[in-house]
Amino acid sequence: MTISSSPRLTTPVTDRDHIKGSPKALVTLVEYGDYECPHCGRAYSIVEEICREARDQLLFAFRNFPLTQSHEHAEMAAEAAEAAAAQQRFWEMHRILFTHQSELATSNLLQYASRLGMDTEQFRHALTTHAFRDRVHEEFMSGVRSGVNGTPTFFINGARYDGPVDVSSLSTAVGLRRRPE
Amino acid sequence: MSSITTPMASQVALEPGAEAPDFRLPSTPDQMVGLHEFRGRNVVLVFYPADWSPVCGDQTTLYNELLPEFQRLNSVLLGISVDGPWCHLAFARDRKLRFPLLADFEPKGSVARCYGVYRLQDGFCERALFVIDEGGIIRWSYVSPIGVNPGADGILAALEALVPQEKKR
């Protein structure tokens, strides 16, 4: 048995997702990522660059895919991002997590919440009760069902992207015109 | 299209409906595992080229994350490559893998050949998946392009097709 087309996203982007860009954009880019994965760390600035250039031509959504057996802090970091989302600080926390990948212990996560001016008691409670574990697991399984096979995995308009992860390749794949250098 | 047989003709993976060939391979330097030991449970066989792929979040890492899902579906996962048992031991420890890695080492690739997934010119296995039911029959198989990690969606779909509705959570 062979598969002739690339795997497809089983769960489309909805308002439950963490999104940036325009919901009216013709192109949707979804990333499944792990905050402790170095490849995802490298991809973070690449995606930032693409979102910056694309502005409202692109809708970007990030979904959690923590590799908990390989990355000790990945699950808690994912839950921290969701807890930040509950306080409307998702993208700020997302940026801190990806730019501090070797500092993802719970004590670090609490500091980041404080730095972002969040309600730290609410945040701490969310982490200790694992309030967002089910949500993270749901995203993880949606990724598995969609054919996520490692981190990061990207889907462009619902089709898994298997090309190189660099600004030039990704921006070509999402149909952006590159500005002349 | 007629098939051309040459000394290095590529193999054809066993299809659904075929009986899964039994085998006995080392799972550690001093333990052997036989496929027949798992009758009564579904078995997912993961043939892969080699240990020590440089990518984090590769196939073995992904399946390691999904062991609770496989267990829920009454399944056991077995990895197979032509690496020797000491290599598997080091690899499993490094990646914290909690499922057996079997050494199709001597004779080299003999089990992979039985399943039609030995790359004759390369001397290692295809990246191939087989789902075998409780009675030892292959119910799904898939050979991925060697450079593409096939993920777990096909495996889960195949297993869910085998599990009676009332057993699912």
XYZ file of C-alpha atoms in Angstrom:
350
model
C 0.000 0.000 0.000
C 1.421 3.387 -0.881
C 0.253 6.865 -0.064
C 0.205 9.141 -3.067
C -0.456 12.488 -1.354
C 0.997 13.930 1.818
C -0.837 13.520 5.108
C -3.513 16.056 5.911
C -4.481 17.973 8.997
C -7.463 16.228 10.579
C -8.461 19.173 12.779
C -8.800 22.469 10.897
C -7.797 25.749 12.527
C -10.616 27.123 14.671
C -10.982 29.891 17.218
C -9.748 27.447 19.851
C -6.330 27.668 18.266
C -3.552 30.148 19.059
C -3.332 32.170 15.882
C -1.567 35.130 14.399
C -2.070 36.878 11.103
C -5.428 37.163 9.432
C -8.248 34.596 9.615
C -9.176 35.799 6.119
C -5.756 34.888 4.706
C -5.750 32.456 1.797
C -2.809 30.555 3.233
C -2.776 28.778 6.603
C 0.434 27.580 8.211
C 0.127 25.274 11.211
C 3.108 24.215 13.293
C 3.171 21.350 15.772
C 6.076 21.977 18.122
C 7.848 21.105 21.346
C 9.286 23.934 23.450
C 12.325 21.905 24.465
C 13.166 20.659 20.978
C 16.209 22.404 19.468
C 14.853 22.077 15.921
C 11.707 23.909 17.024
C 13.867 26.523 18.704
C 15.599 27.140 15.426
C 12.287 27.184 13.568
C 10.884 29.818 15.944
C 12.820 32.724 14.447
C 12.184 31.402 10.939
C 8.432 31.407 11.523
C 8.613 34.850 13.121
C 10.334 36.185 10.007
C 7.742 34.656 7.720
C 4.825 35.977 9.779
C 6.419 39.429 9.811
C 6.759 39.462 6.032
C 3.409 37.882 5.317
C 1.335 40.100 7.626
C -2.288 39.498 6.687
C -1.516 37.158 3.783
C -0.961 34.292 6.199
C -2.768 32.696 9.116
C -0.332 30.969 11.486
C -1.357 28.601 14.272
C 0.846 26.817 16.789
C -0.162 23.546 18.400
C 1.637 21.665 21.155
C 3.444 18.424 20.410
C 5.618 17.754 23.466
C 7.898 14.733 23.262
C 7.601 14.005 26.948
C 9.788 10.891 26.967
C 12.692 12.720 25.320
C 12.301 16.198 26.744
C 11.861 16.392 30.481
C 10.360 19.888 30.577
C 8.380 19.850 27.361
C 5.020 18.938 28.901
C 5.155 21.614 31.604
C 6.306 24.203 29.093
C 3.315 23.340 26.889
C 0.960 23.619 29.858
C 2.578 26.932 30.767
C 1.867 28.248 27.294
C -1.787 27.206 27.624
C -1.996 28.755 31.083
C -0.597 31.968 29.601
C -3.211 31.765 26.832
C -5.899 31.704 29.512
C -4.541 35.102 30.567
C -4.194 36.392 26.981
C -0.417 36.101 27.062
C 0.092 33.105 24.776
C 2.411 34.620 22.177
C 4.513 36.420 24.776
C 5.021 33.201 26.720
C 5.596 31.290 23.463
C 8.445 33.677 22.613
C 10.038 33.407 26.057
C 9.852 29.606 26.050
C 11.509 29.279 22.648
C 14.212 31.796 23.516
C 15.007 30.155 26.871
C 14.955 26.493 25.968
C 17.507 25.514 28.573
C 15.561 27.300 31.303
C 12.220 25.530 31.403
C 12.095 24.324 35.010
C 8.916 25.168 36.929
C 10.742 27.910 38.824
C 11.680 29.485 35.492
C 8.098 29.228 34.219
C 6.849 31.070 37.313
C 9.402 33.814 36.753
C 8.254 34.208 33.169
C 4.637 34.553 34.267
C 5.673 37.226 36.715
C 7.724 38.989 34.052
C 4.679 39.056 31.795
C 2.573 40.668 34.497
C 0.312 37.631 34.795
C -1.680 36.545 37.816
C 1.045 34.248 39.111
C -1.171 32.473 41.662
C -3.643 31.522 38.963
C -0.735 30.450 36.770
C 0.910 28.392 39.519
C -2.408 26.714 40.319
C -2.905 25.827 36.661
C 0.516 24.187 36.550
C 0.270 22.269 39.805
C -3.226 20.960 39.027
C -2.271 20.237 35.397
C -5.376 22.156 34.366
C -4.242 22.171 30.733
C -2.859 18.663 30.444
C -5.946 17.374 28.627
C -5.860 20.250 26.174
C -2.168 19.634 25.447
C -2.841 15.919 24.993
C -5.736 16.674 22.658
C -3.437 18.821 20.491
C -0.762 16.138 20.577
C -3.196 13.451 19.428
C -4.631 15.731 16.720
C -1.065 15.994 15.484
C -0.511 12.241 15.574
C -3.731 11.651 13.612
C -2.710 14.275 11.075
C 0.613 12.577 10.379
C 2.940 14.641 12.551
C 6.126 12.610 12.501
C 8.612 14.738 14.406
C 9.113 18.264 15.610
C 8.567 20.752 14.179
C 5.986 19.580 11.666
C 4.277 22.129 9.441
C 1.021 21.945 7.503
C 0.383 24.419 4.702
C -3.311 24.684 3.849
C -3.768 21.352 5.589
C -1.082 19.378 3.733
C 2.017 18.279 5.625
C 5.119 20.151 4.491
C 8.148 17.874 4.148
C 10.606 20.417 2.743
C 13.527 22.153 4.433
C 12.819 24.492 7.328
C 14.450 27.765 6.395
C 13.080 31.194 5.532
C 13.537 30.855 1.793
C 11.981 27.390 1.431
C 9.069 28.045 3.772
C 8.234 31.447 2.364
C 8.235 29.975 -1.138
C 6.045 27.117 0.065
C 3.472 29.492 1.576
C 3.452 31.530 -1.624
C 5.024 34.704 -0.315
C 6.859 36.961 -2.666
C 10.235 37.658 -1.179
C 11.215 41.300 -1.093
C 14.376 41.954 -3.137
C 17.425 41.980 -0.802
C 3.881 -3.649 -16.517
C 5.982 -6.808 -16.307
C 8.359 -7.225 -13.442
C 11.992 -7.691 -14.262
C 13.937 -9.989 -12.016
C 17.575 -9.164 -11.495
C 19.913 -10.385 -8.794
C 19.296 -7.113 -6.972
C 15.522 -6.868 -7.645
C 13.780 -5.010 -4.869
C 11.439 -6.895 -2.624
C 7.685 -6.567 -2.320
C 6.280 -6.149 1.158
C 3.800 -8.733 2.407
C 0.226 -7.609 1.910
C -2.792 -7.686 4.230
C -4.284 -11.163 4.465
C -0.925 -12.913 4.527
C 0.107 -14.849 7.587
C 2.871 -12.975 9.405
C 6.038 -15.085 9.268
C 7.084 -16.129 12.727
C 10.593 -15.266 13.871
C 12.842 -15.276 16.895
C 15.306 -12.434 17.333
C 17.484 -11.012 20.104
C 15.849 -8.166 22.003
C 18.873 -7.757 24.272
C 22.321 -9.359 24.170
C 20.994 -12.249 26.240
C 17.256 -12.452 25.515
C 15.284 -13.616 22.512
C 11.757 -12.638 21.504
C 9.480 -14.661 19.237
C 6.523 -13.225 17.349
C 4.321 -16.162 18.391
C 4.694 -15.048 22.038
C 2.319 -12.207 21.272
C -0.622 -14.247 19.972
C -3.763 -12.806 21.494
C -2.509 -9.245 21.085
C -2.099 -7.055 18.069
C 1.504 -6.526 17.023
C 2.939 -3.482 15.291
C 6.216 -4.322 13.544
C 8.352 -1.287 12.791
C 11.172 -2.079 10.381
C 13.630 0.812 10.097
C 17.015 1.314 8.443
C 19.252 2.003 11.427
C 19.587 3.242 14.988
C 21.101 6.683 15.647
C 19.122 8.784 13.218
C 20.237 12.355 13.927
C 16.758 13.855 14.127
C 15.005 14.298 17.432
C 11.344 13.372 17.242
C 12.086 10.590 14.815
C 9.965 7.492 14.370
C 11.129 5.585 17.429
C 10.748 8.666 19.627
C 7.229 9.259 18.348
C 6.142 5.660 18.919
C 7.687 5.794 22.379
C 5.350 8.699 23.193
C 2.393 6.676 21.956
C 2.935 3.487 23.942
C -0.096 4.197 26.182
C -2.253 4.501 23.036
C -0.923 1.230 21.637
C -1.547 -0.457 24.977
C -5.117 0.855 25.017
C -5.558 -0.843 21.637
C -4.279 -4.205 22.960
C -1.091 -3.869 20.944
C 2.602 -4.397 21.402
C 5.214 -2.515 19.363
C 8.423 -4.175 18.153
C 11.195 -2.285 16.359
C 13.448 -4.212 13.960
C 16.655 -3.181 12.199
C 19.835 -4.983 11.178
C 21.782 -3.363 14.022
C 23.197 -5.740 16.610
C 21.756 -6.096 20.123
C 24.496 -4.029 21.799
C 23.816 -1.153 19.412
C 20.091 -1.422 20.180
C 20.810 -1.421 23.901
C 22.827 1.804 23.670
C 20.280 3.433 21.366
C 17.302 2.478 23.535
C 19.042 3.862 26.618
C 19.973 7.088 24.855
C 16.442 7.683 23.569
C 14.714 6.285 26.668
C 12.783 3.825 24.534
C 10.412 1.542 26.361
C 9.614 -0.980 23.647
C 11.804 -3.831 22.363
C 14.266 -3.288 19.544
C 14.987 -6.561 17.802
C 18.300 -7.310 16.085
C 17.796 -8.770 12.589
C 21.534 -9.204 12.647
C 22.360 -12.868 11.992
C 21.615 -13.972 9.349
C 21.577 -10.336 8.303
C 18.138 -9.098 7.340
C 16.634 -12.602 7.248
C 13.398 -11.546 8.961
C 13.155 -8.408 6.838
C 13.522 -10.624 3.745
C 10.629 -12.835 4.938
C 8.467 -9.739 5.137
C 9.666 -8.443 1.780
C 11.271 -5.335 3.228
C 15.015 -5.856 2.922
C 16.887 -3.369 0.756
C 19.215 -5.735 -1.064
C 21.525 -3.096 -2.453
C 21.826 -1.165 0.812
C 21.997 -4.016 3.296
C 19.373 -2.613 5.639
C 15.592 -2.681 6.081
C 13.024 -0.519 4.435
C 11.116 1.904 6.610
C 8.113 -0.415 6.773
C 5.168 -0.927 9.090
C 3.030 -4.022 9.611
C -0.040 -4.367 11.806
C -0.621 -8.024 12.704
C -3.822 -9.111 14.411
C -4.284 -11.356 17.452
C -4.370 -14.417 15.216
C -1.083 -13.664 13.468
C -2.498 -12.298 10.193
C -1.141 -9.127 8.614
C -3.986 -6.633 8.456
C -2.123 -3.547 7.231
C 1.282 -2.815 5.808
C 2.986 0.276 4.524
C 6.442 1.004 3.105
C 7.489 4.620 3.485
C 10.022 6.341 1.231
C 13.315 5.768 3.021
C 13.779 9.448 3.852
C 10.245 10.064 5.156
C 9.148 9.189 8.653
C 5.690 7.618 8.206
C 4.339 8.790 11.542
C 1.710 6.931 13.513
C -1.603 7.879 11.935
C -1.716 4.847 9.646
C -0.868 2.473 12.497
C -3.548 3.904 14.796
C -6.189 3.787 12.091
C -5.307 0.162 11.296
C -5.387 -0.858 14.968
C -8.690 0.898 15.580
C -10.191 -1.040 12.704
C -9.279 -4.233 14.568
C -10.555 -3.353 18.026
C -14.229 -4.116 18.649
C -16.213 -1.020 19.538
C -16.919 -2.076 23.102
C -13.210 -2.384 23.925
C -12.449 1.208 22.968
C -12.454 3.787 25.791
